[in-house]
PDB file of C-alpha atoms in Angstrom:
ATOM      1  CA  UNK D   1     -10.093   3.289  16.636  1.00 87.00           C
ATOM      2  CA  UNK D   2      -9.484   0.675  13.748  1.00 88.00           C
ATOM      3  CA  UNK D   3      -6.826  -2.051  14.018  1.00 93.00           C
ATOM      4  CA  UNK D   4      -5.886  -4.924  11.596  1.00 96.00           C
ATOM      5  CA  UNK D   5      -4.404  -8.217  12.117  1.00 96.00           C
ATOM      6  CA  UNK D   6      -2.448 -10.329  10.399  1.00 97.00           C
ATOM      7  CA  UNK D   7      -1.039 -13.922  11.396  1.00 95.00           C
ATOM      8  CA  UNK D   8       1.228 -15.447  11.386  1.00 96.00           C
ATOM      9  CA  UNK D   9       4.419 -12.453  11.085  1.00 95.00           C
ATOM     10  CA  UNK D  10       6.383 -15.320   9.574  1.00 96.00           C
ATOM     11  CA  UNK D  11       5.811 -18.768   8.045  1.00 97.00           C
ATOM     12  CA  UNK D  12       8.431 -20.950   6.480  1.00 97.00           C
ATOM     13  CA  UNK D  13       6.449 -24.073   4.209  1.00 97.00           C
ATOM     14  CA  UNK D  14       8.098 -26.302   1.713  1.00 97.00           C
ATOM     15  CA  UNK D  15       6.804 -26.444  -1.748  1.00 97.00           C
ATOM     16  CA  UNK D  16       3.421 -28.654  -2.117  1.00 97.00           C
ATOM     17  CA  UNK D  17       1.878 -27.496   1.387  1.00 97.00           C
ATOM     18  CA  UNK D  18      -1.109 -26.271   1.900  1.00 97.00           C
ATOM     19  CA  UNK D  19      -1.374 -22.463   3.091  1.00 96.00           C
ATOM     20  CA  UNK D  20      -3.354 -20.224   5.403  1.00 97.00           C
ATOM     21  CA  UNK D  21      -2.769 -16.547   6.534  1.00 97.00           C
ATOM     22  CA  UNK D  22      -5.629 -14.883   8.301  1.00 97.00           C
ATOM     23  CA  UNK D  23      -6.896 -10.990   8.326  1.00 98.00           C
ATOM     24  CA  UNK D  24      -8.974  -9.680  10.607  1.00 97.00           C
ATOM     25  CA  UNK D  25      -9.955  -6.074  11.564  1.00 97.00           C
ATOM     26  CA  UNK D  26     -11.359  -4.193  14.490  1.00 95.00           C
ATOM     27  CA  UNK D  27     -12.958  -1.077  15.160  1.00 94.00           C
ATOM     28  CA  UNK D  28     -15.091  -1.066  11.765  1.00 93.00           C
ATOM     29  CA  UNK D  29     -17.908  -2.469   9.990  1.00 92.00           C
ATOM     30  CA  UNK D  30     -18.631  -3.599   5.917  1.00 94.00           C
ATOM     31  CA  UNK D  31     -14.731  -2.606   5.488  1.00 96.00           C
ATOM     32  CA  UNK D  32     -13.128  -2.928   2.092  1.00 95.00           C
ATOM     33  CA  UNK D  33     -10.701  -5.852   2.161  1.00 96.00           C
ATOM     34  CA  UNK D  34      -7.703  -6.241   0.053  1.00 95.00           C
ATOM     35  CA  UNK D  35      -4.462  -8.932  -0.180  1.00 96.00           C
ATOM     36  CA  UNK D  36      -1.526  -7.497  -1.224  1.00 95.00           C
ATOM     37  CA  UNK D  37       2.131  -9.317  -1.799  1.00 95.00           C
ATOM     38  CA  UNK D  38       5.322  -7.692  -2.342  1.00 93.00           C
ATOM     39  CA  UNK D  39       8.159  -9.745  -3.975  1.00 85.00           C
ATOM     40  CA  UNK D  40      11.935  -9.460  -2.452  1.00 80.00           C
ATOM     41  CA  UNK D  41      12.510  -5.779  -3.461  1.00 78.00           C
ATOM     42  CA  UNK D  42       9.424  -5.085  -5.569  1.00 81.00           C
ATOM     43  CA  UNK D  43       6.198  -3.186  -5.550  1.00 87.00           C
ATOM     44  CA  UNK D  44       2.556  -4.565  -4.147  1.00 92.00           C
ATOM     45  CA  UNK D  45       0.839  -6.542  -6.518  1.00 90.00           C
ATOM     46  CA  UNK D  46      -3.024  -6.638  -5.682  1.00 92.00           C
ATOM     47  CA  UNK D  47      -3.947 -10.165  -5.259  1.00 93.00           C
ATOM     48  CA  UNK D  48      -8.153 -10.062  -4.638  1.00 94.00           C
ATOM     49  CA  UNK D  49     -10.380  -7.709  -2.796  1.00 93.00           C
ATOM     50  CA  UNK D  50     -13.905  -8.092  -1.126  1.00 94.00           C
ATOM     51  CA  UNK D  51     -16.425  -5.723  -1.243  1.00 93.00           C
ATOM     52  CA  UNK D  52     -18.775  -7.421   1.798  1.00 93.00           C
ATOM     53  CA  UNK D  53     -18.781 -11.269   3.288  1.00 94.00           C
ATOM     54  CA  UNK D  54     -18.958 -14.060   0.291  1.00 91.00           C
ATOM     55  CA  UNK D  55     -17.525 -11.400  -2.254  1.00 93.00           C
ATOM     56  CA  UNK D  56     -14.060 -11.882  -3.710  1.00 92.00           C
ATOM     57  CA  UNK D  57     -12.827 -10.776  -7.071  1.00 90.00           C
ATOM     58  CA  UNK D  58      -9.657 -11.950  -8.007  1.00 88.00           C
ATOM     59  CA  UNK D  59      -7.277  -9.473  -9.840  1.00 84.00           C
ATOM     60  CA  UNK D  60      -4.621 -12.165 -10.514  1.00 80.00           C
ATOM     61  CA  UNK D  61      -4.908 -15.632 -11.980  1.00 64.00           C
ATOM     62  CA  UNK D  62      -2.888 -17.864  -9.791  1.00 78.00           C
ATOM     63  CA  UNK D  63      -2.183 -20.557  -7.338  1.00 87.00           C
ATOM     64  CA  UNK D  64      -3.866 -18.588  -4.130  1.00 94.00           C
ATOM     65  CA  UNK D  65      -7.778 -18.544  -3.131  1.00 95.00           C
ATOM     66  CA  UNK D  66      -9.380 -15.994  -1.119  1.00 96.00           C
ATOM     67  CA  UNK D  67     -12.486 -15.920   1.398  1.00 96.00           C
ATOM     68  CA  UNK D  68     -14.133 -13.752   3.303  1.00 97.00           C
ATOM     69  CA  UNK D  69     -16.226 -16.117   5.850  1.00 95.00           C
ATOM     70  CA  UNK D  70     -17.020 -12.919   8.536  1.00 95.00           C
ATOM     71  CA  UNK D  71     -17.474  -9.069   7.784  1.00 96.00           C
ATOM     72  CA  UNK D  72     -14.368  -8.262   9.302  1.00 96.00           C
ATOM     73  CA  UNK D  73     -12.100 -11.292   8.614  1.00 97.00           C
ATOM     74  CA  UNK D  74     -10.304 -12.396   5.191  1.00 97.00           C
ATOM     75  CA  UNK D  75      -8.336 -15.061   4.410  1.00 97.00           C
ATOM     76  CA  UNK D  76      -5.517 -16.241   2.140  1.00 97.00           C
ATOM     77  CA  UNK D  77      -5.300 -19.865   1.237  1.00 96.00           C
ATOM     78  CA  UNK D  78      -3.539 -22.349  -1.258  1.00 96.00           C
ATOM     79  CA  UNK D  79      -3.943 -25.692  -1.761  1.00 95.00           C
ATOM     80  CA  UNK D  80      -0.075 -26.239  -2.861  1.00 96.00           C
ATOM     81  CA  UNK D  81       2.258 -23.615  -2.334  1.00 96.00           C
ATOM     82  CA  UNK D  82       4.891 -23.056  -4.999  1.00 95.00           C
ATOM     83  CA  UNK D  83       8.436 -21.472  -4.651  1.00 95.00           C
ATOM     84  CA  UNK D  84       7.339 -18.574  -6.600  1.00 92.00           C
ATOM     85  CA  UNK D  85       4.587 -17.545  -3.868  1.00 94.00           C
ATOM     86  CA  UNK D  86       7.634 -16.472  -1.433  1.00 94.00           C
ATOM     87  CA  UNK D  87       6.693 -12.744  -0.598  1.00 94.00           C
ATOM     88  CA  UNK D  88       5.532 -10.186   2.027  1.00 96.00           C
ATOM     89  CA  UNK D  89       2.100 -10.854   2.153  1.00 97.00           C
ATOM     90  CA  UNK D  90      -0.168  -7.568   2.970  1.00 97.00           C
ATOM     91  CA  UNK D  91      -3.554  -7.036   4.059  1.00 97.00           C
ATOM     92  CA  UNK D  92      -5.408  -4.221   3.558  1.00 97.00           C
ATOM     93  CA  UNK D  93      -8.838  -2.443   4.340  1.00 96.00           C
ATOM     94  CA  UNK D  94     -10.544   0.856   3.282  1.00 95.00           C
ATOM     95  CA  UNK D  95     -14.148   2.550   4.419  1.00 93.00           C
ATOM     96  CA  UNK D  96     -14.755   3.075   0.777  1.00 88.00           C
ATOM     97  CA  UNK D  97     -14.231   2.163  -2.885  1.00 83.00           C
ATOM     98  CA  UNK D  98     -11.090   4.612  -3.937  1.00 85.00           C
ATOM     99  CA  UNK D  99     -10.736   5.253   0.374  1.00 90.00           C
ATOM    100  CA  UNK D 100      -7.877   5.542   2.048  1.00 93.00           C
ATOM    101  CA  UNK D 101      -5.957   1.780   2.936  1.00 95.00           C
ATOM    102  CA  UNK D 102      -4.910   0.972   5.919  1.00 96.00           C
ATOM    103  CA  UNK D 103      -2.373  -1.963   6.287  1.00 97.00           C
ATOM    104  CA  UNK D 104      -1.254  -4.496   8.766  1.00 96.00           C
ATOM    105  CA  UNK D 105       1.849  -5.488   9.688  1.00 96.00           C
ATOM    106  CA  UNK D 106       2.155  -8.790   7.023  1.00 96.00           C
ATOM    107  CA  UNK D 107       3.059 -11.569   6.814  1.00 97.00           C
ATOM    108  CA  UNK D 108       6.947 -12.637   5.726  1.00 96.00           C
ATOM    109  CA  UNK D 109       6.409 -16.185   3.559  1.00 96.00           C
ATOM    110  CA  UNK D 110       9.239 -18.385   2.599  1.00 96.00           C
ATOM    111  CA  UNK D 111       8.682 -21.434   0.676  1.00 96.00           C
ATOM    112  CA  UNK D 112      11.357 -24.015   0.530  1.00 96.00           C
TER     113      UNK D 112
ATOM    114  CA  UNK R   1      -5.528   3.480 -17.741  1.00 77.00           C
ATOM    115  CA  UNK R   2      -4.441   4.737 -14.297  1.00 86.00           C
ATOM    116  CA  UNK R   3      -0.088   4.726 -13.978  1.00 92.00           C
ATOM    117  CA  UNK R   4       2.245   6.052 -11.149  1.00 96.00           C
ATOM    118  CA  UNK R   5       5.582   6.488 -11.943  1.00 96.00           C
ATOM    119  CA  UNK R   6       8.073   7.159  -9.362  1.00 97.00           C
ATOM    120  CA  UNK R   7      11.625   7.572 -11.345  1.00 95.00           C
ATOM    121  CA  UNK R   8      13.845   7.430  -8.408  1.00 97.00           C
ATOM    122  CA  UNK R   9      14.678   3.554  -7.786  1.00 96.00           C
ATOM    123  CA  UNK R  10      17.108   4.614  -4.518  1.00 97.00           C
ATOM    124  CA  UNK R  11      18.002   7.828  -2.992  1.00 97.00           C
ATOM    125  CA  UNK R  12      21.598   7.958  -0.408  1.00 98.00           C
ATOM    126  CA  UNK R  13      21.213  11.248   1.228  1.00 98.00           C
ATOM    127  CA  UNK R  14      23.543  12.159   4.214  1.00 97.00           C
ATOM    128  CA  UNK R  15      21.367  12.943   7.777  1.00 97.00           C
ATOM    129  CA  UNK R  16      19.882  17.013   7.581  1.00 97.00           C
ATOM    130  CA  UNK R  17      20.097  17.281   3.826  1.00 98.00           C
ATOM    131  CA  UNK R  18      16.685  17.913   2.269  1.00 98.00           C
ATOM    132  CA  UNK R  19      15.165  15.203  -0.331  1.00 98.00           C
ATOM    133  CA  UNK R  20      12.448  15.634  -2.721  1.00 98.00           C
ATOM    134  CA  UNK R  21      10.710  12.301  -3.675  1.00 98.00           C
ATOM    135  CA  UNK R  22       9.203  12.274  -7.011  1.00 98.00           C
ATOM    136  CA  UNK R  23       5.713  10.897  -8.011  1.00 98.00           C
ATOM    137  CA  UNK R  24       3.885  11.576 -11.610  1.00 98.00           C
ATOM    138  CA  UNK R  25       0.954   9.807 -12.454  1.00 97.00           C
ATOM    139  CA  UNK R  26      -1.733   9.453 -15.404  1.00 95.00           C
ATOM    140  CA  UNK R  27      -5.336   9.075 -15.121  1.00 93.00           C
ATOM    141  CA  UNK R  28      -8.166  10.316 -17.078  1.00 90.00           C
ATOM    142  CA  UNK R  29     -10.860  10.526 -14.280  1.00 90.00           C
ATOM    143  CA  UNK R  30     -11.063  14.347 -12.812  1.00 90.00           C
ATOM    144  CA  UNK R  31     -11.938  13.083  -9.213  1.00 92.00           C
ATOM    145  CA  UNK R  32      -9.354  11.191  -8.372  1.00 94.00           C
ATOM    146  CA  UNK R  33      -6.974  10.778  -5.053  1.00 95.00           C
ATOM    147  CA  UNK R  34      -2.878  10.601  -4.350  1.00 96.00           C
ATOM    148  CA  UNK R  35      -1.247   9.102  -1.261  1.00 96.00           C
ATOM    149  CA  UNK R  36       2.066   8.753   0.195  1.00 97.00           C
ATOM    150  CA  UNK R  37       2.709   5.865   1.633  1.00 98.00           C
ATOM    151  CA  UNK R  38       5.821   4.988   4.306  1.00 98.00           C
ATOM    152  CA  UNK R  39       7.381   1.357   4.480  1.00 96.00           C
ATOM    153  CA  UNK R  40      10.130   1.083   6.993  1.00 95.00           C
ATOM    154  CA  UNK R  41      12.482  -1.926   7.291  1.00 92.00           C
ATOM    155  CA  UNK R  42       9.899  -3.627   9.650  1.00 90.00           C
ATOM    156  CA  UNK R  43       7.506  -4.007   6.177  1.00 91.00           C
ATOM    157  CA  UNK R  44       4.023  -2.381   7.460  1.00 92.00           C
ATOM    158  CA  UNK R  45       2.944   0.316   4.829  1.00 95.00           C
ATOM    159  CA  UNK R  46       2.087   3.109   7.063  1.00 96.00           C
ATOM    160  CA  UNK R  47      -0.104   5.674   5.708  1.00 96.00           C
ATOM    161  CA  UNK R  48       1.509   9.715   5.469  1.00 96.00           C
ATOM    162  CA  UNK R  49      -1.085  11.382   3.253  1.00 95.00           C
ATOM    163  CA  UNK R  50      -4.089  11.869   1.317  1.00 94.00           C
ATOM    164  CA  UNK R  51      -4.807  14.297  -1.247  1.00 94.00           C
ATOM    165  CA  UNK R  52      -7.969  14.975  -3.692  1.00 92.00           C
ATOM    166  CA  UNK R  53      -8.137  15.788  -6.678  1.00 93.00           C
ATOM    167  CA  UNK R  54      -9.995  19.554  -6.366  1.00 91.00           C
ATOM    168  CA  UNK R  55      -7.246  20.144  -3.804  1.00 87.00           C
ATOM    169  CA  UNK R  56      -4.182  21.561  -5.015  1.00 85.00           C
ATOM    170  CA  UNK R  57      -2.600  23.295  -1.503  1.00 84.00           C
ATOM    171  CA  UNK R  58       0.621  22.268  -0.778  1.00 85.00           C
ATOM    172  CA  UNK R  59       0.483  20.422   2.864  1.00 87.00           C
ATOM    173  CA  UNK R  60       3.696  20.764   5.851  1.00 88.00           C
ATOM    174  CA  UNK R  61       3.343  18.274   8.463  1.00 89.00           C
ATOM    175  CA  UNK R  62       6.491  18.804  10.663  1.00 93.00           C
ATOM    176  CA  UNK R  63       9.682  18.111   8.577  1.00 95.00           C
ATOM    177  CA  UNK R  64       6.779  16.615   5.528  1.00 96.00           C
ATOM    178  CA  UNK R  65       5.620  18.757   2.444  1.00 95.00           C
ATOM    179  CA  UNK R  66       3.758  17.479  -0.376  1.00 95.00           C
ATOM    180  CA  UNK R  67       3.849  19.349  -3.795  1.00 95.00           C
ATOM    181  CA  UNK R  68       0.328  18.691  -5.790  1.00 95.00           C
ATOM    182  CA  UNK R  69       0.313  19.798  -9.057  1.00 94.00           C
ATOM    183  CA  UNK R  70      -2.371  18.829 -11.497  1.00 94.00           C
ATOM    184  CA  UNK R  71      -0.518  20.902 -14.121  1.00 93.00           C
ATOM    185  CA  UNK R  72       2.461  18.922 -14.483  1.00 95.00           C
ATOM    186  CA  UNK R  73       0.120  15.275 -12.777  1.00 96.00           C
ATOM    187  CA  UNK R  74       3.060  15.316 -10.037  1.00 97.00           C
ATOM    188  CA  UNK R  75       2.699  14.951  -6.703  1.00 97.00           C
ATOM    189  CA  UNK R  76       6.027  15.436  -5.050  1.00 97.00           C
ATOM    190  CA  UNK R  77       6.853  14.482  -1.327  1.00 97.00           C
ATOM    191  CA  UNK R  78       9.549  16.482   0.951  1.00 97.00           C
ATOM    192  CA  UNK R  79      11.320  15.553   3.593  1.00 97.00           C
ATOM    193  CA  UNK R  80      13.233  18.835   5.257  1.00 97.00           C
ATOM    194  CA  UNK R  81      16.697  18.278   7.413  1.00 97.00           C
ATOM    195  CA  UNK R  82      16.312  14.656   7.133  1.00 97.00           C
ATOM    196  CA  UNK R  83      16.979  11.862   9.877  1.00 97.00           C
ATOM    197  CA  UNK R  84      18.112   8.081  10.160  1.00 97.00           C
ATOM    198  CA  UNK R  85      14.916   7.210  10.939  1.00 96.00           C
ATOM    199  CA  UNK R  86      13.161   8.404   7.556  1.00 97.00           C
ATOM    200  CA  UNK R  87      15.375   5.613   5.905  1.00 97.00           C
ATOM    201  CA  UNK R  88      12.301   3.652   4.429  1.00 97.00           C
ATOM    202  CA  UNK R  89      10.913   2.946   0.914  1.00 97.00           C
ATOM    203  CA  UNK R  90       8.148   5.278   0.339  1.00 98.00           C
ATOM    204  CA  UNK R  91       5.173   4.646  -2.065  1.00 97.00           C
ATOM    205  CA  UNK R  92       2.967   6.966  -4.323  1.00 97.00           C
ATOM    206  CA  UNK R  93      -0.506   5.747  -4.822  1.00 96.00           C
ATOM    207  CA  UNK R  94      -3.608   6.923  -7.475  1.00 95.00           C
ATOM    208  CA  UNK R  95      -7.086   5.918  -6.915  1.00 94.00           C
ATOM    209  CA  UNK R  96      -9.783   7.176  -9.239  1.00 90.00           C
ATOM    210  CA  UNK R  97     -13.312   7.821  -7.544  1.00 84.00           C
ATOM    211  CA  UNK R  98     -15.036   5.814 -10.331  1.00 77.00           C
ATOM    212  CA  UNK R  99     -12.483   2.545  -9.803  1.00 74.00           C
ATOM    213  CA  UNK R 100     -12.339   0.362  -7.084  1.00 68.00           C
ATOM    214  CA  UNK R 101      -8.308  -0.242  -6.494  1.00 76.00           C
ATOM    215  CA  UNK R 102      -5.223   2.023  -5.996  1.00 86.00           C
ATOM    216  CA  UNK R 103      -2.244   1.733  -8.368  1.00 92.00           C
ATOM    217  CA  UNK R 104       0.794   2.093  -6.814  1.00 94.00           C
ATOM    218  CA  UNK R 105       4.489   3.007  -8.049  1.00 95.00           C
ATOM    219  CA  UNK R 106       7.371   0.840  -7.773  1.00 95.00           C
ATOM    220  CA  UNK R 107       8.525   2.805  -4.892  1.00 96.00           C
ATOM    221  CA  UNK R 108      11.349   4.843  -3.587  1.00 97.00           C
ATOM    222  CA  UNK R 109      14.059   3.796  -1.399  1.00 97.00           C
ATOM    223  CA  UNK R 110      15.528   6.616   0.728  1.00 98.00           C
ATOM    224  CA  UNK R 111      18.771   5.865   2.518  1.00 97.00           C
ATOM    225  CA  UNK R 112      19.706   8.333   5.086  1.00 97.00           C
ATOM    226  CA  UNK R 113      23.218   8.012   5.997  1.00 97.00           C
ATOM    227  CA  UNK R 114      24.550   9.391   9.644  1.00 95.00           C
TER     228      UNK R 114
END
């Protein structure tokens, strides 16, 4: 069966740190990979998705980066964290384009 | 454009009363697939259904029913003689089978009171 990953559960940075959460998944191979983050009380806003290794498209202009260095592990980075990237940060991964997604268990980000 | 639309910021229901959890949603693809989507107080988005387009049969999964109708674009979620435990915010999703992403509504919150 598939699992995903996500560390760390929680991260407290101040403002101007650098920042990097990790994804990986198990059990599958060429998944779809997505970042989500959830605001304090909000919805999921789609931050960038990868289609394969080296692939990233970025549905947000912003602060963060992604990369996708191994089939089956993504990453979230920023150089310099603001206070406005606080959030519940999700990843995601699907079989297919329009697939079900499948989520792991986030990662809670306070910036100070 | 793809939308979801779920009307109901928070619902308080007291434990065994029945709730109905709307979802309406727009597309203009005719393939096309709604989920449900669970996310209890620990924050992981757990997965409760999927449902295509060409497949309009209402679904029971224990105390779960989903309502699909294209007629109306709703897709309404159940819960029957609900518990503590279904206290959660719950998520409608749309993906189109020519797009790439889901779009997802702003979410329920269901409070079930003892």
């Amino acid at each position: 069966s598939q699992t995903i990953h996500q560390w760390p559960a929680t991260l407290v940075q101040p403002v101007g740190s650098p920042l990097s959460l990790e994804c990986t998944v198990e059990g599958t191979s060429n998944p779809n990979l997505y970042w989500y983050r959830q605001a304090a009380g909000r919805g999921l806003q789609l931050l960038f998705y990868s289609v394969g290794i080296g692939q990233i498209s970025s549905e947000v202009p912003q602060n963060l980066s992604a990369s996708r260095p191994q089939d089956r592990q993504f990453i979230l980075s920023s150089k310099k964290l603001l206070l406005s990237d606080s959030g519940f940060y999700l990843c995601a991964w699907s079989r297919r384009r329009a697939d079900t997604q499948y989520f792991g268990p986030g990662t809670r980000l306070t910036v100070l | 454009a793809q939308k979801v639309t779920q009307a109901q910021t928070e619902i308080s229901v007291v434990e065994k009363e029945d709730v109905t959890l709307d979802c309406v949603y727009e597309t203009r693809d005719t393939t096309y697939y709604l989920f449900w989507y669970k996310q209890p107080p620990s924050g992981e988005l757990v997965f409760l259904i999927r449902r295509n387009s060409f497949d309009e049969q209402n679904e029971i999964s224990g105390r779960y029913s989903w309502n699909f109708q294209k007629s109306t674009s709703s897709f309404n979620f159940t819960i029957t003689a609900s518990q503590v435990v279904d206290s959660a915010v719950y998520f409608c999703a749309l993906s189109e089978a020519g797009g790439q992403n889901f779009v997802f509504g702003p979410g329920t919150r269901l409070s079930v009171l003892p």
